[in-house]
Short mmCIF file of C-alpha atoms in Angstrom, two decimals:
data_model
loop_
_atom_site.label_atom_id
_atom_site.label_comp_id
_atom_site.label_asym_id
_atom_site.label_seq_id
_atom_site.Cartn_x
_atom_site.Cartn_y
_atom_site.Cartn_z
CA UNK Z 11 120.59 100.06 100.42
CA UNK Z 12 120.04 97.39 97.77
CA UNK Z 13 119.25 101.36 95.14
CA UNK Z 14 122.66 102.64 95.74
CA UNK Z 15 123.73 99.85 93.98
CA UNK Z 16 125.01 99.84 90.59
CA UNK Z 17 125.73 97.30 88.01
CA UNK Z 18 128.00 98.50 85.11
CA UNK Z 19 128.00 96.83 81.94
CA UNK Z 20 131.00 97.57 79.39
CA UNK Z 21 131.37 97.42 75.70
CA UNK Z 22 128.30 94.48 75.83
CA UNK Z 23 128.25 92.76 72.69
CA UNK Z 24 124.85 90.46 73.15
CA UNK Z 25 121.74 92.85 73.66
CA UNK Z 26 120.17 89.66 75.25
CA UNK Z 27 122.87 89.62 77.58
CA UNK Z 28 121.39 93.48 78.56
CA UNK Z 29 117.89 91.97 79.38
CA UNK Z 30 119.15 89.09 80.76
CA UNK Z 31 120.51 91.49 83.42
CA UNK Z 32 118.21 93.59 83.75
CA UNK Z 33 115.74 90.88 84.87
CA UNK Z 34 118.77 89.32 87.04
CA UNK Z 35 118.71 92.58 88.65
CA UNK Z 36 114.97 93.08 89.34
CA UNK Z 37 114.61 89.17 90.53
CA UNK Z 38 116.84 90.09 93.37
CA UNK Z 39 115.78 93.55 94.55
CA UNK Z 40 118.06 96.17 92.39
CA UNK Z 41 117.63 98.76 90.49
CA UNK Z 42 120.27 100.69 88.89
CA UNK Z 43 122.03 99.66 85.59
CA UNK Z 44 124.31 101.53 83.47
CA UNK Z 45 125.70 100.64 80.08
CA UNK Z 46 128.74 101.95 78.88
CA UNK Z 47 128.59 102.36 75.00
CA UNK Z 48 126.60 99.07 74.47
CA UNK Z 49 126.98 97.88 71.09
CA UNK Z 50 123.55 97.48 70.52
CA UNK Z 51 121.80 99.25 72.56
CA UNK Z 52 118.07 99.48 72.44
CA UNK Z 53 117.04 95.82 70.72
CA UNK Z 54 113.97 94.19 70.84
CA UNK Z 55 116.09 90.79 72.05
CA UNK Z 56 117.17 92.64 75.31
CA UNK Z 57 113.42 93.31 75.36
CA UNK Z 58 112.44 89.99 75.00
CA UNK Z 59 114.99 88.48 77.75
CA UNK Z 60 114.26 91.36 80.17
CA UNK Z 61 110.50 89.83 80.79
CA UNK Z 62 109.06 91.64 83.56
CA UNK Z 63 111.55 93.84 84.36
CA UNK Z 64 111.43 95.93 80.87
CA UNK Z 65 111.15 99.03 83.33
CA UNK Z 66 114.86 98.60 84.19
CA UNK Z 67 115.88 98.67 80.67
CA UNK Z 68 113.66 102.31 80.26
CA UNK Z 69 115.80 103.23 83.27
CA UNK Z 70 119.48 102.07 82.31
CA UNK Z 71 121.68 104.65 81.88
CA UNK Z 72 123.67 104.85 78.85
CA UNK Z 73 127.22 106.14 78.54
CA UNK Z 74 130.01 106.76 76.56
CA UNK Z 75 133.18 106.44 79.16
CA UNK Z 76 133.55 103.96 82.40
CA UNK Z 77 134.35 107.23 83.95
CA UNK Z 78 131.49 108.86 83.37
CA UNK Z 79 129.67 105.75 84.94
CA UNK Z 80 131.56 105.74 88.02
CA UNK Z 81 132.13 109.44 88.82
CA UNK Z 82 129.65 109.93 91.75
CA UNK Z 83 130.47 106.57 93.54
CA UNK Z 84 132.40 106.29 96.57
CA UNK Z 85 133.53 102.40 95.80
CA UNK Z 86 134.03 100.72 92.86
CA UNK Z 87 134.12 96.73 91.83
CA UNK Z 88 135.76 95.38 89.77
CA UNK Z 89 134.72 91.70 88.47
CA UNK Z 90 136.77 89.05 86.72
CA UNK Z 91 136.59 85.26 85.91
CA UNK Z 92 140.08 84.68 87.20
CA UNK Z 93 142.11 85.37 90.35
CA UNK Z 94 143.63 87.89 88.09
CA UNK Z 95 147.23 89.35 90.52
CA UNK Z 96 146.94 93.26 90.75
CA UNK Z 97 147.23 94.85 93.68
CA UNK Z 98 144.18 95.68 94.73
CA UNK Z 99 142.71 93.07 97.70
CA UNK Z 100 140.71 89.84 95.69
CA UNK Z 101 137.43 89.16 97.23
CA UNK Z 102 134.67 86.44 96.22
CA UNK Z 103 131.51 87.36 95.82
CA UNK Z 104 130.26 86.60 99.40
CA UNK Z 105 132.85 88.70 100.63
CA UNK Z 106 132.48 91.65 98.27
CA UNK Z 107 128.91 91.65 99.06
CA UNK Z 108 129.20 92.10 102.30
CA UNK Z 109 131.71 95.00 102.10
CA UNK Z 110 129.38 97.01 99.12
CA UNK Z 111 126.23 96.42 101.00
CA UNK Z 112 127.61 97.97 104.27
CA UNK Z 113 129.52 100.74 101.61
CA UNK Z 114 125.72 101.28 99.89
CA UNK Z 115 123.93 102.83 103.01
CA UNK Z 116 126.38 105.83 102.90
CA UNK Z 117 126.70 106.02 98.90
CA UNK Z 118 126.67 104.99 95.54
CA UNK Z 119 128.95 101.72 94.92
CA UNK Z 120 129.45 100.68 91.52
CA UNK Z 121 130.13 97.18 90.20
CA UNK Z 122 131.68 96.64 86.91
CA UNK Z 123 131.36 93.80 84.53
CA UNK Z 124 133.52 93.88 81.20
CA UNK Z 125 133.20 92.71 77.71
CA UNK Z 126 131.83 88.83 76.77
CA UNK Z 127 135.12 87.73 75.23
CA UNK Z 128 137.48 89.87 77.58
CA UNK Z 129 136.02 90.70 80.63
CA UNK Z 130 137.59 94.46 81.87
CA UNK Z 131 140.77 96.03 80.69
CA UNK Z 132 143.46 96.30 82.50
CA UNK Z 133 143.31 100.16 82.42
CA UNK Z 134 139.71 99.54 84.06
CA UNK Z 135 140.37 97.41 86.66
CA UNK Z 136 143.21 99.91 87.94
CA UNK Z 137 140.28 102.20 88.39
CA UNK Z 138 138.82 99.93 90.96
CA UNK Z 139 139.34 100.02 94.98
CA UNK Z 140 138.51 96.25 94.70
CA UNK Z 141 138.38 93.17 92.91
CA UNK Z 142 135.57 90.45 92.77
CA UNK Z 143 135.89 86.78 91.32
CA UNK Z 144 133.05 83.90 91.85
CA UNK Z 145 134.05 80.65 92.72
CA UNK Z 146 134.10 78.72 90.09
CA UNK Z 147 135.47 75.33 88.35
CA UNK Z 148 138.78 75.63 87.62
CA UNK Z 149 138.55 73.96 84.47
CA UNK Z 150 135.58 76.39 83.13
CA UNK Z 151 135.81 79.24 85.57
CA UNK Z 152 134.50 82.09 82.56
CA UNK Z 153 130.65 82.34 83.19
CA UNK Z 154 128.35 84.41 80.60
CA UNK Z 155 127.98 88.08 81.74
CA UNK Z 156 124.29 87.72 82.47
CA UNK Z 157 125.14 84.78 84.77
CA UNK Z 158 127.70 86.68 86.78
CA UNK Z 159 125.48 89.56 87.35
CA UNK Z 160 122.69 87.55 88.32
CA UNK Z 161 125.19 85.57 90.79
CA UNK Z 162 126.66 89.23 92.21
CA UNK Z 163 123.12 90.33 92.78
CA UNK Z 164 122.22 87.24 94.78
CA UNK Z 165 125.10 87.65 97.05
CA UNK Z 166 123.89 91.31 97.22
CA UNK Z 167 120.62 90.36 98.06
CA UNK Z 168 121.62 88.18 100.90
CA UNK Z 169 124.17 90.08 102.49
CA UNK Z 170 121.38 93.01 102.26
CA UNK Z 171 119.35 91.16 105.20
CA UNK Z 172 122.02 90.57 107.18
CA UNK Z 173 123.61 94.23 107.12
CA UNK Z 174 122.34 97.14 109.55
CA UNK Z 175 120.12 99.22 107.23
CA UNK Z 176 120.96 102.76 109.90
CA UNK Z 177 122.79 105.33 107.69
CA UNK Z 178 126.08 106.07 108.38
CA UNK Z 179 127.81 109.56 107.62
CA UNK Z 180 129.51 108.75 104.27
CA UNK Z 181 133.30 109.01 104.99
CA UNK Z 182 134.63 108.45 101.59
CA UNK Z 183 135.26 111.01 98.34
CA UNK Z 184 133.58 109.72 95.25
CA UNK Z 185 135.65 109.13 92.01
CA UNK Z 186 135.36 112.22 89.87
CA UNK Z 187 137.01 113.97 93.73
CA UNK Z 188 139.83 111.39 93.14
CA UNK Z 189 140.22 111.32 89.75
CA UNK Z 190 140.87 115.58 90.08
CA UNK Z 191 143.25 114.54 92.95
CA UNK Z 192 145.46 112.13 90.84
CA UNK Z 193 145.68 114.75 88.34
CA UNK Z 194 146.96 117.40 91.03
CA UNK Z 195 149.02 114.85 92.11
CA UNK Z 196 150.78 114.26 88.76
CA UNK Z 197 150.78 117.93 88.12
CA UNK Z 198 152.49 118.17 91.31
CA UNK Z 199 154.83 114.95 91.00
CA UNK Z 200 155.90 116.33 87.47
CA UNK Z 201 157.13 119.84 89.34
CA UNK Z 202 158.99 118.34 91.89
CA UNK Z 203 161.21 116.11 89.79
CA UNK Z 204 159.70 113.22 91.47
CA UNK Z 205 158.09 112.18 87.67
CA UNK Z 206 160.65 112.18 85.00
CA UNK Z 207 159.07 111.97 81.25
CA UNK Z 208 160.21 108.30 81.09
CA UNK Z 209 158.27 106.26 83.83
CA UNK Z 210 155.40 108.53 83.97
CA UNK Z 211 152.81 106.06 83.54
CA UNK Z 212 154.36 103.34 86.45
CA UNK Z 213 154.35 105.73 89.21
CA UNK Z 214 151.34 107.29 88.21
CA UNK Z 215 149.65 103.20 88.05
CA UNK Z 216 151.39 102.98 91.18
CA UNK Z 217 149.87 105.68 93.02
CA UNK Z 218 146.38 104.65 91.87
CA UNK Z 219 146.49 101.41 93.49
CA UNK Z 220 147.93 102.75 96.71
CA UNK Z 221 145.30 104.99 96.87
CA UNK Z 222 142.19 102.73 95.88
CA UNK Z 223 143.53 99.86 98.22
CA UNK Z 224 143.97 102.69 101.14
CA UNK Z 225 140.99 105.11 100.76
CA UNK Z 226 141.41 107.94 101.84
CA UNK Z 227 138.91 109.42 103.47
CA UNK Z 228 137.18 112.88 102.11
CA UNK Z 229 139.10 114.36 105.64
CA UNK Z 230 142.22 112.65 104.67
CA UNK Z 231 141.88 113.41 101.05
CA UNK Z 232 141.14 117.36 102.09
CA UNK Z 233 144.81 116.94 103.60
CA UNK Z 234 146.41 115.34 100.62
CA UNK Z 235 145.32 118.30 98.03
CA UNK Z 236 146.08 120.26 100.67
CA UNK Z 237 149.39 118.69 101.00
CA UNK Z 238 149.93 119.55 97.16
CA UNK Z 239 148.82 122.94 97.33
CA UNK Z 240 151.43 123.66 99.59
CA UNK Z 241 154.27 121.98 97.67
CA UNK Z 242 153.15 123.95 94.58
CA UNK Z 243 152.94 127.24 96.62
CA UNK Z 244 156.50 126.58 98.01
CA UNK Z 245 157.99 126.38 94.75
CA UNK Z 246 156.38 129.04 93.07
CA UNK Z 247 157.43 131.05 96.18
CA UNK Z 248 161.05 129.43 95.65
CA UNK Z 249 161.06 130.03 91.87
CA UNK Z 250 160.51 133.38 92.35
CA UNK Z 251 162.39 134.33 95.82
CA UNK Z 252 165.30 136.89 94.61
CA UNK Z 253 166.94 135.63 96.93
CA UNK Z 254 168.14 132.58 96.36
CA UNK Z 255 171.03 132.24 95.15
CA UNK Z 256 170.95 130.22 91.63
CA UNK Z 257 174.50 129.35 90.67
CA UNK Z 258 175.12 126.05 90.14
CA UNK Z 259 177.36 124.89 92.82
CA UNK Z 260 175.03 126.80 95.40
CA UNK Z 261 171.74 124.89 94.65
CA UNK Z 262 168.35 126.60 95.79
CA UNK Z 263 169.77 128.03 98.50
CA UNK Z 264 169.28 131.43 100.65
CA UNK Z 265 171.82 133.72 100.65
CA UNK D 1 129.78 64.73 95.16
CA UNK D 2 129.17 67.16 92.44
CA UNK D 3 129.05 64.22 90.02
CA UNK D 4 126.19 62.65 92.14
CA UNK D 5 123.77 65.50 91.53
CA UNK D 6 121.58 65.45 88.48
CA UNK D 7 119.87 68.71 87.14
CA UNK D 8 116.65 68.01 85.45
CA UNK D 9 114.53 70.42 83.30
CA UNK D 10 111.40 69.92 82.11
CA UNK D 11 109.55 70.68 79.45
CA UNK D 12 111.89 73.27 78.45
CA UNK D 13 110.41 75.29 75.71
CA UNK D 14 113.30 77.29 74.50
CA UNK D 15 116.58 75.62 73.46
CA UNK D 16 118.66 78.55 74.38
CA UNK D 17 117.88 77.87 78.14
CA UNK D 18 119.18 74.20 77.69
CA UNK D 19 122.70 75.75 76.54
CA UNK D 20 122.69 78.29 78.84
CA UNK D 21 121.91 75.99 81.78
CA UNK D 22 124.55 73.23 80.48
CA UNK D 23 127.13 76.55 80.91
CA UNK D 24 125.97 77.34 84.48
CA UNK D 25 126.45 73.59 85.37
CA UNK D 26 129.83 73.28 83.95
CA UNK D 27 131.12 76.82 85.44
CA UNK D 28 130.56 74.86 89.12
CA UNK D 29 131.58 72.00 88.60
CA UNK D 30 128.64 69.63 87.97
CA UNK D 31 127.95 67.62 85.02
CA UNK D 32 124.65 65.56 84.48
CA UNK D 33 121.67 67.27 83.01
CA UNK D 34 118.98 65.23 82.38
CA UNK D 35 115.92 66.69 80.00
CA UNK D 36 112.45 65.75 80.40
CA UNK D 37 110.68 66.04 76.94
CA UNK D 38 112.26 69.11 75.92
CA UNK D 39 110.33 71.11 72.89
CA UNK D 40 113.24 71.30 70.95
CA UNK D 41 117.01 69.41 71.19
CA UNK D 42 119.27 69.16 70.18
CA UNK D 43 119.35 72.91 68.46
CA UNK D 44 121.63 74.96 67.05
CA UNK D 45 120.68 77.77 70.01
CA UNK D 46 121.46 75.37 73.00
CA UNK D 47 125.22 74.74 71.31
CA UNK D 48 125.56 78.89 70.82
CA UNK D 49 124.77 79.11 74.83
CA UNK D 50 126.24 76.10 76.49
CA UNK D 51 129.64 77.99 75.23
CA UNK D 52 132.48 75.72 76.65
CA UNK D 53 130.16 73.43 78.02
CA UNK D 54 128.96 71.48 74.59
CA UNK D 55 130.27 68.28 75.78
CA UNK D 56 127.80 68.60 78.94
CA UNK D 57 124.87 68.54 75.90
CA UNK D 58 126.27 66.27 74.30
CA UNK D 59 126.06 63.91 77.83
CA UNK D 60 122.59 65.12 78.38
CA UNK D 61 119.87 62.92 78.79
CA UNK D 62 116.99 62.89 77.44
CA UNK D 63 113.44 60.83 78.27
CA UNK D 64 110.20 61.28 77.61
CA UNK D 65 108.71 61.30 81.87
CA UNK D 66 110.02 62.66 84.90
CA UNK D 67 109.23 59.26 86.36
CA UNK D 68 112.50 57.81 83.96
CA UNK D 69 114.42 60.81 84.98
CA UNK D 70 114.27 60.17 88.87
CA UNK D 71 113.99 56.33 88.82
CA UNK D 72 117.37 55.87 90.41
CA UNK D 73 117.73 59.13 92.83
CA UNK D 74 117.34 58.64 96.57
CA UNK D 75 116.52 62.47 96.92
CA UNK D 76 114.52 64.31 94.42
CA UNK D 77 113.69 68.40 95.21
CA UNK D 78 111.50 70.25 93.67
CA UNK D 79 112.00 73.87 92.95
CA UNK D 80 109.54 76.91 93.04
CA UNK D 81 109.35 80.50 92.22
CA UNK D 82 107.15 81.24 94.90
CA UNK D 83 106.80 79.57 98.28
CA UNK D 84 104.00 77.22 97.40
CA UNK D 85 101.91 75.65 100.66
CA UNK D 86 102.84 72.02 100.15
CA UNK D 87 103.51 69.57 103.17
CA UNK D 88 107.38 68.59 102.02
CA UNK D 89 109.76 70.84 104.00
CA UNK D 90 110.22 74.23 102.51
CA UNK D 91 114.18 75.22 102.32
CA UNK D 92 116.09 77.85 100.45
CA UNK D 93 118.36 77.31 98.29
CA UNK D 94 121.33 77.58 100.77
CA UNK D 95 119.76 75.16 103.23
CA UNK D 96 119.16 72.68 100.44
CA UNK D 97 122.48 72.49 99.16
CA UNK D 98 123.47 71.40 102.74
CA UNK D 99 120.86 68.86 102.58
CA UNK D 100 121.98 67.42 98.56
CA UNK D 101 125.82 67.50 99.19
CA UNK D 102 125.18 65.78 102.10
CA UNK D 103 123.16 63.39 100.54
CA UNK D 104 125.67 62.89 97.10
CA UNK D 105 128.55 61.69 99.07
CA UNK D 106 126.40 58.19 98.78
CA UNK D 107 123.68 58.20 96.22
CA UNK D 108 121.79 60.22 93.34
CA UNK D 109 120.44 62.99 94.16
CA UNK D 110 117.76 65.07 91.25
CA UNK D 111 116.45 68.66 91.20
CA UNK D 112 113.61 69.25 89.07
CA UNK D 113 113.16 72.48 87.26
CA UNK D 114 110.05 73.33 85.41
CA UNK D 115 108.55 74.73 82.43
CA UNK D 116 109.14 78.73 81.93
CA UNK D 117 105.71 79.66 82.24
CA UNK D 118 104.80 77.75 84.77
CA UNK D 119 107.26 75.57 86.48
CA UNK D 120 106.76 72.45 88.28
CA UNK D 121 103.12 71.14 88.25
CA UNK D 122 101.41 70.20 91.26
CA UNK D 123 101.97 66.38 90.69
CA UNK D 124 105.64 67.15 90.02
CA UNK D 125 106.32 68.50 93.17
CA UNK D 126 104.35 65.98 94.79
CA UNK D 127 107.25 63.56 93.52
CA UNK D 128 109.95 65.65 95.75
CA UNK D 129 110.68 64.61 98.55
CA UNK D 130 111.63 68.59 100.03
CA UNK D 131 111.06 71.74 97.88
CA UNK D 132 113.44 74.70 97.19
CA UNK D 133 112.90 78.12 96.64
CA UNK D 134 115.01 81.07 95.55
CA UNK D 135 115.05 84.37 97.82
CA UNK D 136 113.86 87.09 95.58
CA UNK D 137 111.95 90.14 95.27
CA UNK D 138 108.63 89.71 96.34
CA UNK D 139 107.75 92.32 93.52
CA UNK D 140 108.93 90.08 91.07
CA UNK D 141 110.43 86.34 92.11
CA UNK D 142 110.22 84.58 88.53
CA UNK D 143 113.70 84.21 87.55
CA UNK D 144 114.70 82.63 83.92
CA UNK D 145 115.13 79.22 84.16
CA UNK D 146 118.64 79.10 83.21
CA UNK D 147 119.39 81.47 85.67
CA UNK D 148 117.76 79.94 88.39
CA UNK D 149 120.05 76.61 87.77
CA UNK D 150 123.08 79.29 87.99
CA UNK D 151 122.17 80.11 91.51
CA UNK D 152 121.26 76.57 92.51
CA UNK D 153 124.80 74.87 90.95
CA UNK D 154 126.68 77.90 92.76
CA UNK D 155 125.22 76.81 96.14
CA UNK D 156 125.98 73.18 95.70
CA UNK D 157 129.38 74.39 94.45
CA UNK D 158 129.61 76.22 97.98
CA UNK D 159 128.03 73.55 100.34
CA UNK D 160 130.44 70.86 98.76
CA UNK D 161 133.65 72.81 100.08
CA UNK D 162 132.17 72.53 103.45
CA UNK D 163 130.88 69.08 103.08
CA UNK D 164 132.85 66.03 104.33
CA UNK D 165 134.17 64.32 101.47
CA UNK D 166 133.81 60.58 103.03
CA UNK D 167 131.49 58.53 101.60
CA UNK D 168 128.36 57.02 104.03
CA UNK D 169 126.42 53.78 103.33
CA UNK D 170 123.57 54.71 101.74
CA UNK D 171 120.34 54.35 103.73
CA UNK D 172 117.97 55.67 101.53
CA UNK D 173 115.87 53.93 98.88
CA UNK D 174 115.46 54.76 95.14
CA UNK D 175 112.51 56.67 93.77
CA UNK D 176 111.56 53.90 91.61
CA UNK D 177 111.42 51.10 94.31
CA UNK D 178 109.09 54.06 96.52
CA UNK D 179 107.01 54.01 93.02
CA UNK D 180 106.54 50.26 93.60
CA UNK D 181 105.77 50.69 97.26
CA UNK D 182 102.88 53.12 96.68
CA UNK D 183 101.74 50.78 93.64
CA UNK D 184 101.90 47.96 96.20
CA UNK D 185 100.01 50.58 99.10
CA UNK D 186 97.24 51.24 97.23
CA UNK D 187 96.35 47.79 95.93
CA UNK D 188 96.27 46.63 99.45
CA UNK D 189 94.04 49.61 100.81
CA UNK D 190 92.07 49.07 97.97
CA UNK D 191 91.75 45.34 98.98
CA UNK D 192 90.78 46.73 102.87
CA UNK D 193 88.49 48.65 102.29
CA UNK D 194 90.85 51.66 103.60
CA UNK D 195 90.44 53.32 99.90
CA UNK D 196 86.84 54.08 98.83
CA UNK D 197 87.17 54.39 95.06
CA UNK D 198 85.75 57.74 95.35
CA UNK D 199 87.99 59.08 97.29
CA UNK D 200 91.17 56.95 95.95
CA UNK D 201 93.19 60.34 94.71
CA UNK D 202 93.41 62.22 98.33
CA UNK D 203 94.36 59.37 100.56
CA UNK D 204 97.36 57.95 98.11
CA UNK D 205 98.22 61.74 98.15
CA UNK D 206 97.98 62.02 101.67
CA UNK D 207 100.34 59.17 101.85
CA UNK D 208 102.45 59.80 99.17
CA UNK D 209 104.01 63.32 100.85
CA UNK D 210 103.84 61.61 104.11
CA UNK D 211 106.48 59.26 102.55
CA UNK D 212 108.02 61.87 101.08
CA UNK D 213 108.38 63.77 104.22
CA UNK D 214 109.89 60.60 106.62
CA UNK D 215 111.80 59.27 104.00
CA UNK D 216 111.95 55.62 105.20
CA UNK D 217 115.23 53.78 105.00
CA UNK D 218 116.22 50.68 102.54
CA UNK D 219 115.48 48.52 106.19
CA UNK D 220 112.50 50.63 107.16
CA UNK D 221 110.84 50.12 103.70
CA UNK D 222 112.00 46.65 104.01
CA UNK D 223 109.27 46.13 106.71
CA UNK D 224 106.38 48.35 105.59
CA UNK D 225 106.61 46.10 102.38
CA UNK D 226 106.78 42.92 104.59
CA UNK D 227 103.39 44.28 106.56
CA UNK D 228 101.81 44.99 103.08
CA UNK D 229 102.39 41.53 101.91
CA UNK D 230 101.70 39.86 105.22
CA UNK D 231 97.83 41.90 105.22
CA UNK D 232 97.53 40.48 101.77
CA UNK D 233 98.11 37.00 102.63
CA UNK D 234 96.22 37.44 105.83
CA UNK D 235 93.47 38.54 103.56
CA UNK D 236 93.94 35.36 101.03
CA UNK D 237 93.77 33.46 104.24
CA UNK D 238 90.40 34.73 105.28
CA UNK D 239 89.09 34.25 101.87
CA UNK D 240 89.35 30.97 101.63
CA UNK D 241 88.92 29.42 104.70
CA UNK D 242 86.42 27.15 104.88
CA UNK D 243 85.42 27.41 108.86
CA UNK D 244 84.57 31.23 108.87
CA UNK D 245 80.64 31.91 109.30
CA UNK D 246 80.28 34.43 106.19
CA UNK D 247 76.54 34.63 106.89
CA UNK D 248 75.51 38.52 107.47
CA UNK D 249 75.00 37.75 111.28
CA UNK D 250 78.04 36.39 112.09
CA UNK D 251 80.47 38.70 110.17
CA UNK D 252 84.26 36.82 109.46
CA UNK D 253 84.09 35.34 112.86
CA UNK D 254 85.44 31.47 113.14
CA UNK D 255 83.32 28.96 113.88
#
C-alpha cells in the first residue's frame, strides 16, 4: 500500500533537500518520488544526504508540470505550514494518513510539497481533493521541506499497520479523467450562457473545489460527461431545428 | 512541559545537523538543546539550517561529557536505530512521549542522541533509564540524526496536548545524586567482599540497569543510602573492636 504512494516535490530549490527526502522516504517504507522541474536536479549534495537510499534518487521521476505528476492518481494532497482557508476539508497529518493509506490499496495517491520559501501556489492547491498541515508551534509553524516529508511519511508508515491491506475495487477517476471533465464542463458552461467572458475563472475555481471536496465517483463521473453530452447534443439539435421559431419576442421556441 | 525536556546530541560530527535539529525543536515547541562535545560549533552551517530557530543555538549548551549534560534530569532515554537487547524497557517513540510529558510536568527530563555513524555507545545507553526506538523499515532503519529529533519533538508535541497540564511533586531523583549512589554502592561492595576486583565491571553493570529499570524514589534512595552507610559503619565497628577472636579458627565471632 505504502508503493502507491507518492511524494511530490515542486520547484525544490536545495538539492540536499532532494536526498534528504529521499532517505526520509526509504527510512519509513516508501518508494515513489517525483520532482517537478527541480532546480538542480541531479547534484552530488542530494547524493550525499540521500545515504543509503541513493536508489530512490535513480528512481525519482522528473517532470516538467504538477499535472503531469498527478495525472494517474485518484487523490491528491496537498501540504502547507498553515491552516491556510480554502475550501477543501483541512486535515493533520494523522488524519490525512489515515484517509491516503486506506485511498493507496485501490490507487495511486499523490502528496504534494511546494517550494522552500513558498510552499504550493494557490493555483496548486486548488488542484487538490485535500489539504494537509502538521501540528506545529504557532510561533514557528514553517518546517524545512525535508522535515515535513519525513514527518508525512511517518504518519504514513503508522497508519499503514493499522489499515486493512485487502484490495478494494478502486471507485474513483484519476486526475487526467477529471481534468478532461472540467474542460467539457467549461466547454459546456460557456454554451449554455451559464459562463459569461467576465467571471470565467471564479466559477470555473468554484467548480473545482466542489468537485475535489465531493468526488465523484468514475460511475458518477460517467453520468456527469454524460450529463454534458446531452446538453451539448440538445443545443446543437436546437441550433439547428428549422423549426423553431427565432424572432426575438418568441425566444427558442417551437412553432 | 515542553520547556522541561532537554534534547541532547552527541558527538555530532556535522554542524548542519545541529541547525537543522535546533529547527525541528523550535517548529514543536521545545527549546533546550544541549551538545555533548560537538566536532564543530558554533558554524556558519548550523546558523544556515536552524533557519528561524538561531536563537535556540544561540541557548544551546554545550559541555564536554554526557555525565554534565544529564546531571540534573530525573529521566534520561536513550535512543536507537535498531532495537538493541538491553535490559531498560524498550518503547517507541509514541509510548515514550507518554512516558517524558508525563514526567516534565515536574522535573528534567533528557534524550540522548548519538553520533551519525554510530549512535549511542553501549555505556551511553547504559546511563538511560528506558530506551526509544523509531519504527522504520527494517530494510533500512538509520534515519539522519536531525531527522530523527523531528520525529521525536513531534511526538512530545502530540503527547503534551493529551497530557494533564498540573504539575506533581516530583518523586524522582537526579541523575547526578544516582551517580553518587553507585559511587557510594560500589565502595561498599568492594569493602564486603560482594565485588571481586576481577569481576568489578559486570556486577556495578548489573546493578546499574537494575536501578535504571526501578527507578527508586527521592525517599526510596533515601534508605538504600542509609543501609549503605549503616553496613559501612557496621563494618568500622567490627574492625576495631577489641573483643572479636580474629584468629583463623574463630572467624569475627565475639568473645
Amino acid at each position: 500500500m505504502l508503493d502507491n504512494i507518492r511524494i511530490v516535490m515542486i520547484n525544490t530549490f536545495h538539492p540536499g533537500n532532494i536526498g534528504a527526502a529521499a532517505r526520509a522516504l526509504k527510512n519509513m517504507g516508501l518508494n515513489q518520488l517525483c520532482l517537478v522541474d527541480p532546480r538542480e536536479f541531479p547534484h552530488e549534495e542530494a547524493e550525499s544526504r540521500a545515504a543509503g537510499a541513493k536508489d530512490l534518487l535513480e528512481q525519482a521521476t522528473v517532470v516538467s508540470t504538477v499535472e503531469e505528476a498527478i495525472a494517474d492518481c485518484q487523490l491528491v494532497i496537498g501540504t502547507s505550514a498553515r491552516q491556510r482557508s480554502f475550501d477543501q476539508p483541512l486535515m493533520d497529518a494523522e488524519q490525512a494518513a489515515g484517509m491516503i493509506t486506506d485511498e493507496a490499496r485501490s490507487g495511486q495517491v499523490a502528496i504534494l510539497f511546494g517550494r522552500e520559501t513558498m510552499g504550493l501556489t494557490n493555483e496548486e492547491m486548488m488542484l487538490c481533493h485535500r489539504h494537509l498541515f502538521i501540528d506545529a508551534n504557532e510561533d514557528y509553524p514553517v518546517l524545512n521541506i525535508a522535515q515535513a516529508i519525513q514527518l508525512v511519511c511517518y504518519e504514513l508508515r503508522r497508519a499503514s499497520k493499522q489499515t486493512e491491506a485487502l484490495p478494494e475495487p478502486a471507485p474513483y477517476p484519476r486526475q487526467h479523467e477529471m481534468t478532461l471533465f472540467h474542460e467539457h464542463l467549461e466547454k459546456t458552461l460557456h454554451r449554455t450562457g451559464f459562463i459569461i467572458p467576465q467571471h470565467e475563472g471564479r466559477v470555473m475555481d468554484k467548480l473545482r473545489r466542489y468537485f475535489n471536496r465531493t468526488r465523484p465517483e468514475k460511475a458518477e463521473l460517467g453520468m456527469l460527461r454524460g450529463i454534458l453530452t446531452s446538453v451539448e447534443e440538445a443545443l446543437e439539435r436546437e441550433a439547428h431545428d428549422p423549426t423553431l421559431d427565432r424572432s426575438p419576442q418568441g425566444g427558442a421556441n417551437k412553432t
